[in-house]
Every structure is written in structure tokens, then in C-alpha cells.
Amino acid sequence: MAKKGKKISRTVGPKAGSGAGQSKAATPSIGDQLKDRLKTVNKGGLLGMLNEVHKTTPDQWQNPDSVKDMAKRFAEKLKIPVNEDRLNQFMKAYKDATKGGQPNASVEDLVKKYGKGKIDDATVKEMKKFIKPKE
């Protein structure tokens, strides 16, 4: 005699042909991800970081170690995990972008050289908003 009770499904995940799980959701751009993180940050802490940037002297901006330390501190305050390799890659791009003491490289060139295909067009567009071309 068969037992009556709950029917237990033995399948795991979507059924074949159901379409579930087959469409990949669009990943938000890096800029959008950062904006989302900033929404959850303590506003006083964020203002403190902006104040620290404002107080940074030109000599400190020209010292790559000073910039690297600031980037590390900000990532920690924002609770954004950044591994040392990625931070070093950022510093290479920073040094390249500030040769001669002033920002002088195009965003596209830096993204092509250091982004390794991981930076989307929307993020490049956002980055360009903050870069003033030489006059």
C-alpha cells in the first residue's frame, strides 16, 4: 500500500526548457555599484573623506604612496574590498595619468591600458564627467 503524504521534489534548480535562470540579468556598471554603496554610507564619514581630499596638498597628490594610502583608507571606510593587485593597478594608472605633475591622459587610453576589459562604457562616461580637459 502506498503511503500518503507530501510529495517531495527531487529536482534542484530550474527545469530544462522552462527559461528560468537562462537569461542573465544586466550587471550594473561600476559607477552605479559605487553610487549604491555611497547611499548606505554614514554621511558624516563621507563628508570627512571629502574634507580630507580637499585638505590634501599638491605635494601629497604628487606622492603615489600618499595617494595609495588615501585610497586604501577610503575603501576601508566605505567597506569596499580591494585587493592589493587591484590597488597596484590603480596606482600604475594614476602615475601614468599624472606624468608631469598634472592630469594629462585620456580616460579611454587609461581604460584600454589598465582596465583589462572590465570597465564598461557607462563607467567610462561617468569618469569623463570628472576629468577636465587641458585648455
JSON list of C-alpha atoms in Angstrom, two decimals:
[
{"chain": "A", "resi": 1, "resn": "MET", "atom": "CA", "xyz": [0.00, 0.00, 0.00]},
{"chain": "A", "resi": 2, "resn": "ALA", "atom": "CA", "xyz": [1.37, 3.41, -0.97]},
{"chain": "A", "resi": 3, "resn": "LYS", "atom": "CA", "xyz": [1.89, 5.99, 1.75]},
{"chain": "A", "resi": 4, "resn": "LYS", "atom": "CA", "xyz": [0.04, 9.26, 1.50]},
{"chain": "A", "resi": 5, "resn": "GLY", "atom": "CA", "xyz": [1.81, 12.48, 2.36]},
{"chain": "A", "resi": 6, "resn": "LYS", "atom": "CA", "xyz": [3.74, 15.35, 0.92]},
{"chain": "A", "resi": 7, "resn": "LYS", "atom": "CA", "xyz": [5.22, 14.92, -2.49]},
{"chain": "A", "resi": 8, "resn": "ILE", "atom": "CA", "xyz": [8.94, 15.69, -2.40]},
{"chain": "A", "resi": 9, "resn": "SER", "atom": "CA", "xyz": [10.54, 17.14, -5.50]},
{"chain": "A", "resi": 10, "resn": "ARG", "atom": "CA", "xyz": [13.98, 15.78, -6.21]},
{"chain": "A", "resi": 11, "resn": "THR", "atom": "CA", "xyz": [14.91, 18.36, -8.81]},
{"chain": "A", "resi": 12, "resn": "VAL", "atom": "CA", "xyz": [17.34, 21.10, -8.00]},
{"chain": "A", "resi": 13, "resn": "GLY", "atom": "CA", "xyz": [17.28, 24.36, -9.93]},
{"chain": "A", "resi": 14, "resn": "PRO", "atom": "CA", "xyz": [15.11, 25.31, -12.88]},
{"chain": "A", "resi": 15, "resn": "LYS", "atom": "CA", "xyz": [13.58, 22.67, -15.12]},
{"chain": "A", "resi": 16, "resn": "ALA", "atom": "CA", "xyz": [15.11, 22.24, -18.51]},
{"chain": "A", "resi": 17, "resn": "GLY", "atom": "CA", "xyz": [13.34, 24.33, -21.12]},
{"chain": "A", "resi": 18, "resn": "SER", "atom": "CA", "xyz": [11.48, 26.43, -18.54]},
{"chain": "A", "resi": 19, "resn": "GLY", "atom": "CA", "xyz": [13.51, 29.52, -19.37]},
{"chain": "A", "resi": 20, "resn": "ALA", "atom": "CA", "xyz": [14.18, 30.22, -15.71]},
{"chain": "A", "resi": 21, "resn": "GLY", "atom": "CA", "xyz": [17.78, 31.01, -15.00]},
{"chain": "A", "resi": 22, "resn": "GLN", "atom": "CA", "xyz": [18.62, 31.17, -18.67]},
{"chain": "A", "resi": 23, "resn": "SER", "atom": "CA", "xyz": [18.50, 34.93, -19.08]},
{"chain": "A", "resi": 24, "resn": "LYS", "atom": "CA", "xyz": [21.38, 36.75, -17.50]},
{"chain": "A", "resi": 25, "resn": "ALA", "atom": "CA", "xyz": [20.40, 39.97, -15.73]},
{"chain": "A", "resi": 26, "resn": "ALA", "atom": "CA", "xyz": [22.35, 43.04, -16.75]},
{"chain": "A", "resi": 27, "resn": "THR", "atom": "CA", "xyz": [25.10, 43.79, -14.26]},
{"chain": "A", "resi": 28, "resn": "PRO", "atom": "CA", "xyz": [25.09, 47.40, -13.05]},
{"chain": "A", "resi": 29, "resn": "SER", "atom": "CA", "xyz": [28.09, 49.50, -14.03]},
{"chain": "A", "resi": 30, "resn": "ILE", "atom": "CA", "xyz": [30.91, 50.00, -11.56]},
{"chain": "A", "resi": 31, "resn": "GLY", "atom": "CA", "xyz": [29.83, 53.62, -11.18]},
{"chain": "A", "resi": 32, "resn": "ASP", "atom": "CA", "xyz": [26.27, 52.54, -10.34]},
{"chain": "A", "resi": 33, "resn": "GLN", "atom": "CA", "xyz": [27.57, 50.00, -7.84]},
{"chain": "A", "resi": 34, "resn": "LEU", "atom": "CA", "xyz": [29.62, 52.71, -6.13]},
{"chain": "A", "resi": 35, "resn": "LYS", "atom": "CA", "xyz": [26.61, 55.05, -6.06]},
{"chain": "A", "resi": 36, "resn": "ASP", "atom": "CA", "xyz": [24.56, 52.31, -4.38]},
{"chain": "A", "resi": 37, "resn": "ARG", "atom": "CA", "xyz": [27.28, 51.80, -1.76]},
{"chain": "A", "resi": 38, "resn": "LEU", "atom": "CA", "xyz": [27.51, 55.52, -1.10]},
{"chain": "A", "resi": 39, "resn": "LYS", "atom": "CA", "xyz": [23.77, 55.61, -0.34]},
{"chain": "A", "resi": 40, "resn": "THR", "atom": "CA", "xyz": [24.40, 53.38, 2.69]},
{"chain": "A", "resi": 41, "resn": "VAL", "atom": "CA", "xyz": [27.50, 55.20, 3.97]},
{"chain": "A", "resi": 42, "resn": "ASN", "atom": "CA", "xyz": [27.43, 57.35, 7.07]},
{"chain": "A", "resi": 43, "resn": "LYS", "atom": "CA", "xyz": [27.10, 60.87, 5.65]},
{"chain": "A", "resi": 44, "resn": "GLY", "atom": "CA", "xyz": [29.43, 62.32, 8.31]},
{"chain": "A", "resi": 45, "resn": "GLY", "atom": "CA", "xyz": [32.12, 59.82, 7.33]},
{"chain": "A", "resi": 46, "resn": "LEU", "atom": "CA", "xyz": [31.68, 60.65, 3.67]},
{"chain": "A", "resi": 47, "resn": "LEU", "atom": "CA", "xyz": [31.95, 64.37, 4.38]},
{"chain": "A", "resi": 48, "resn": "GLY", "atom": "CA", "xyz": [35.09, 63.65, 6.40]},
{"chain": "A", "resi": 49, "resn": "MET", "atom": "CA", "xyz": [36.63, 61.85, 3.41]},
{"chain": "A", "resi": 50, "resn": "LEU", "atom": "CA", "xyz": [35.74, 64.74, 1.09]},
{"chain": "A", "resi": 51, "resn": "ASN", "atom": "CA", "xyz": [37.26, 67.16, 3.59]},
{"chain": "A", "resi": 52, "resn": "GLU", "atom": "CA", "xyz": [40.43, 65.04, 3.65]},
{"chain": "A", "resi": 53, "resn": "VAL", "atom": "CA", "xyz": [40.63, 65.22, -0.16]},
{"chain": "A", "resi": 54, "resn": "HIS", "atom": "CA", "xyz": [40.09, 68.98, 0.00]},
{"chain": "A", "resi": 55, "resn": "LYS", "atom": "CA", "xyz": [42.94, 69.38, 2.52]},
{"chain": "A", "resi": 56, "resn": "THR", "atom": "CA", "xyz": [45.37, 67.25, 0.51]},
{"chain": "A", "resi": 57, "resn": "THR", "atom": "CA", "xyz": [48.29, 69.38, -0.66]},
{"chain": "A", "resi": 58, "resn": "PRO", "atom": "CA", "xyz": [49.69, 69.30, -4.20]},
{"chain": "A", "resi": 59, "resn": "ASP", "atom": "CA", "xyz": [52.84, 67.64, -2.83]},
{"chain": "A", "resi": 60, "resn": "GLN", "atom": "CA", "xyz": [50.72, 64.84, -1.35]},
{"chain": "A", "resi": 61, "resn": "TRP", "atom": "CA", "xyz": [48.91, 64.35, -4.68]},
{"chain": "A", "resi": 62, "resn": "GLN", "atom": "CA", "xyz": [52.29, 64.02, -6.40]},
{"chain": "A", "resi": 63, "resn": "ASN", "atom": "CA", "xyz": [53.39, 61.32, -3.94]},
{"chain": "A", "resi": 64, "resn": "PRO", "atom": "CA", "xyz": [51.93, 58.00, -5.20]},
{"chain": "A", "resi": 65, "resn": "ASP", "atom": "CA", "xyz": [52.34, 56.37, -1.77]},
{"chain": "A", "resi": 66, "resn": "SER", "atom": "CA", "xyz": [50.24, 59.10, -0.18]},
{"chain": "A", "resi": 67, "resn": "VAL", "atom": "CA", "xyz": [47.50, 58.62, -2.80]},
{"chain": "A", "resi": 68, "resn": "LYS", "atom": "CA", "xyz": [47.63, 54.84, -2.36]},
{"chain": "A", "resi": 69, "resn": "ASP", "atom": "CA", "xyz": [47.25, 55.17, 1.43]},
{"chain": "A", "resi": 70, "resn": "MET", "atom": "CA", "xyz": [44.31, 57.53, 0.98]},
{"chain": "A", "resi": 71, "resn": "ALA", "atom": "CA", "xyz": [42.64, 55.13, -1.48]},
{"chain": "A", "resi": 72, "resn": "LYS", "atom": "CA", "xyz": [43.09, 52.24, 0.99]},
{"chain": "A", "resi": 73, "resn": "ARG", "atom": "CA", "xyz": [41.61, 54.24, 3.87]},
{"chain": "A", "resi": 74, "resn": "PHE", "atom": "CA", "xyz": [38.62, 55.32, 1.81]},
{"chain": "A", "resi": 75, "resn": "ALA", "atom": "CA", "xyz": [37.96, 51.77, 0.60]},
{"chain": "A", "resi": 76, "resn": "GLU", "atom": "CA", "xyz": [38.05, 50.54, 4.20]},
{"chain": "A", "resi": 77, "resn": "LYS", "atom": "CA", "xyz": [35.71, 53.33, 5.37]},
{"chain": "A", "resi": 78, "resn": "LEU", "atom": "CA", "xyz": [33.31, 52.52, 2.52]},
{"chain": "A", "resi": 79, "resn": "LYS", "atom": "CA", "xyz": [33.65, 48.79, 3.27]},
{"chain": "A", "resi": 80, "resn": "ILE", "atom": "CA", "xyz": [34.71, 48.08, -0.30]},
{"chain": "A", "resi": 81, "resn": "PRO", "atom": "CA", "xyz": [37.09, 45.12, -0.50]},
{"chain": "A", "resi": 82, "resn": "VAL", "atom": "CA", "xyz": [40.05, 45.99, -2.70]},
{"chain": "A", "resi": 83, "resn": "ASN", "atom": "CA", "xyz": [42.88, 43.51, -3.10]},
{"chain": "A", "resi": 84, "resn": "GLU", "atom": "CA", "xyz": [46.49, 44.67, -3.32]},
{"chain": "A", "resi": 85, "resn": "ASP", "atom": "CA", "xyz": [46.84, 43.75, -7.02]},
{"chain": "A", "resi": 86, "resn": "ARG", "atom": "CA", "xyz": [43.87, 45.91, -7.95]},
{"chain": "A", "resi": 87, "resn": "LEU", "atom": "CA", "xyz": [45.20, 48.78, -5.85]},
{"chain": "A", "resi": 88, "resn": "ASN", "atom": "CA", "xyz": [48.61, 48.47, -7.52]},
{"chain": "A", "resi": 89, "resn": "GLN", "atom": "CA", "xyz": [46.94, 48.53, -10.94]},
{"chain": "A", "resi": 90, "resn": "PHE", "atom": "CA", "xyz": [45.11, 51.71, -9.90]},
{"chain": "A", "resi": 91, "resn": "MET", "atom": "CA", "xyz": [48.41, 53.26, -8.84]},
{"chain": "A", "resi": 92, "resn": "LYS", "atom": "CA", "xyz": [50.03, 52.44, -12.19]},
{"chain": "A", "resi": 93, "resn": "ALA", "atom": "CA", "xyz": [47.15, 54.19, -13.93]},
{"chain": "A", "resi": 94, "resn": "TYR", "atom": "CA", "xyz": [47.37, 57.12, -11.51]},
{"chain": "A", "resi": 95, "resn": "LYS", "atom": "CA", "xyz": [51.11, 57.55, -12.14]},
{"chain": "A", "resi": 96, "resn": "ASP", "atom": "CA", "xyz": [50.54, 57.33, -15.88]},
{"chain": "A", "resi": 97, "resn": "ALA", "atom": "CA", "xyz": [47.67, 59.82, -15.75]},
{"chain": "A", "resi": 98, "resn": "THR", "atom": "CA", "xyz": [49.65, 62.39, -13.75]},
{"chain": "A", "resi": 99, "resn": "LYS", "atom": "CA", "xyz": [53.01, 62.32, -15.51]},
{"chain": "A", "resi": 100, "resn": "GLY", "atom": "CA", "xyz": [54.47, 65.80, -15.39]},
{"chain": "A", "resi": 101, "resn": "GLY", "atom": "CA", "xyz": [52.50, 66.69, -12.26]},
{"chain": "A", "resi": 102, "resn": "GLN", "atom": "CA", "xyz": [49.11, 67.35, -13.88]},
{"chain": "A", "resi": 103, "resn": "PRO", "atom": "CA", "xyz": [46.38, 65.03, -15.18]},
{"chain": "A", "resi": 104, "resn": "ASN", "atom": "CA", "xyz": [47.21, 64.62, -18.85]},
{"chain": "A", "resi": 105, "resn": "ALA", "atom": "CA", "xyz": [45.88, 61.31, -20.17]},
{"chain": "A", "resi": 106, "resn": "SER", "atom": "CA", "xyz": [42.59, 60.50, -21.83]},
{"chain": "A", "resi": 107, "resn": "VAL", "atom": "CA", "xyz": [40.12, 58.32, -19.97]},
{"chain": "A", "resi": 108, "resn": "GLU", "atom": "CA", "xyz": [39.81, 55.99, -22.95]},
{"chain": "A", "resi": 109, "resn": "ASP", "atom": "CA", "xyz": [43.58, 55.44, -23.14]},
{"chain": "A", "resi": 110, "resn": "LEU", "atom": "CA", "xyz": [43.82, 54.65, -19.42]},
{"chain": "A", "resi": 111, "resn": "VAL", "atom": "CA", "xyz": [40.82, 52.31, -19.50]},
{"chain": "A", "resi": 112, "resn": "LYS", "atom": "CA", "xyz": [42.20, 50.49, -22.53]},
{"chain": "A", "resi": 113, "resn": "LYS", "atom": "CA", "xyz": [45.66, 50.17, -20.97]},
{"chain": "A", "resi": 114, "resn": "TYR", "atom": "CA", "xyz": [44.73, 49.29, -17.37]},
{"chain": "A", "resi": 115, "resn": "GLY", "atom": "CA", "xyz": [41.07, 48.23, -17.37]},
{"chain": "A", "resi": 116, "resn": "LYS", "atom": "CA", "xyz": [41.70, 44.81, -18.86]},
{"chain": "A", "resi": 117, "resn": "GLY", "atom": "CA", "xyz": [38.25, 44.87, -20.47]},
{"chain": "A", "resi": 118, "resn": "LYS", "atom": "CA", "xyz": [36.50, 45.05, -17.09]},
{"chain": "A", "resi": 119, "resn": "ILE", "atom": "CA", "xyz": [35.27, 48.65, -17.31]},
{"chain": "A", "resi": 120, "resn": "ASP", "atom": "CA", "xyz": [32.01, 49.19, -19.14]},
{"chain": "A", "resi": 121, "resn": "ASP", "atom": "CA", "xyz": [31.05, 52.16, -21.32]},
{"chain": "A", "resi": 122, "resn": "ALA", "atom": "CA", "xyz": [28.69, 53.63, -18.70]},
{"chain": "A", "resi": 123, "resn": "THR", "atom": "CA", "xyz": [31.52, 53.81, -16.17]},
{"chain": "A", "resi": 124, "resn": "VAL", "atom": "CA", "xyz": [33.85, 55.43, -18.73]},
{"chain": "A", "resi": 125, "resn": "LYS", "atom": "CA", "xyz": [31.15, 58.03, -19.39]},
{"chain": "A", "resi": 126, "resn": "GLU", "atom": "CA", "xyz": [30.85, 58.72, -15.64]},
{"chain": "A", "resi": 127, "resn": "MET", "atom": "CA", "xyz": [34.62, 59.03, -15.30]},
{"chain": "A", "resi": 128, "resn": "LYS", "atom": "CA", "xyz": [34.75, 61.58, -18.10]},
{"chain": "A", "resi": 129, "resn": "LYS", "atom": "CA", "xyz": [32.40, 63.86, -16.14]},
{"chain": "A", "resi": 130, "resn": "PHE", "atom": "CA", "xyz": [35.11, 64.34, -13.52]},
{"chain": "A", "resi": 131, "resn": "ILE", "atom": "CA", "xyz": [38.04, 64.91, -15.88]},
{"chain": "A", "resi": 132, "resn": "LYS", "atom": "CA", "xyz": [38.58, 68.42, -17.15]},
{"chain": "A", "resi": 133, "resn": "PRO", "atom": "CA", "xyz": [40.37, 68.57, -20.49]},
{"chain": "A", "resi": 134, "resn": "LYS", "atom": "CA", "xyz": [43.51, 70.70, -20.75]},
{"chain": "A", "resi": 135, "resn": "GLU", "atom": "CA", "xyz": [42.86, 74.12, -22.14]}
]
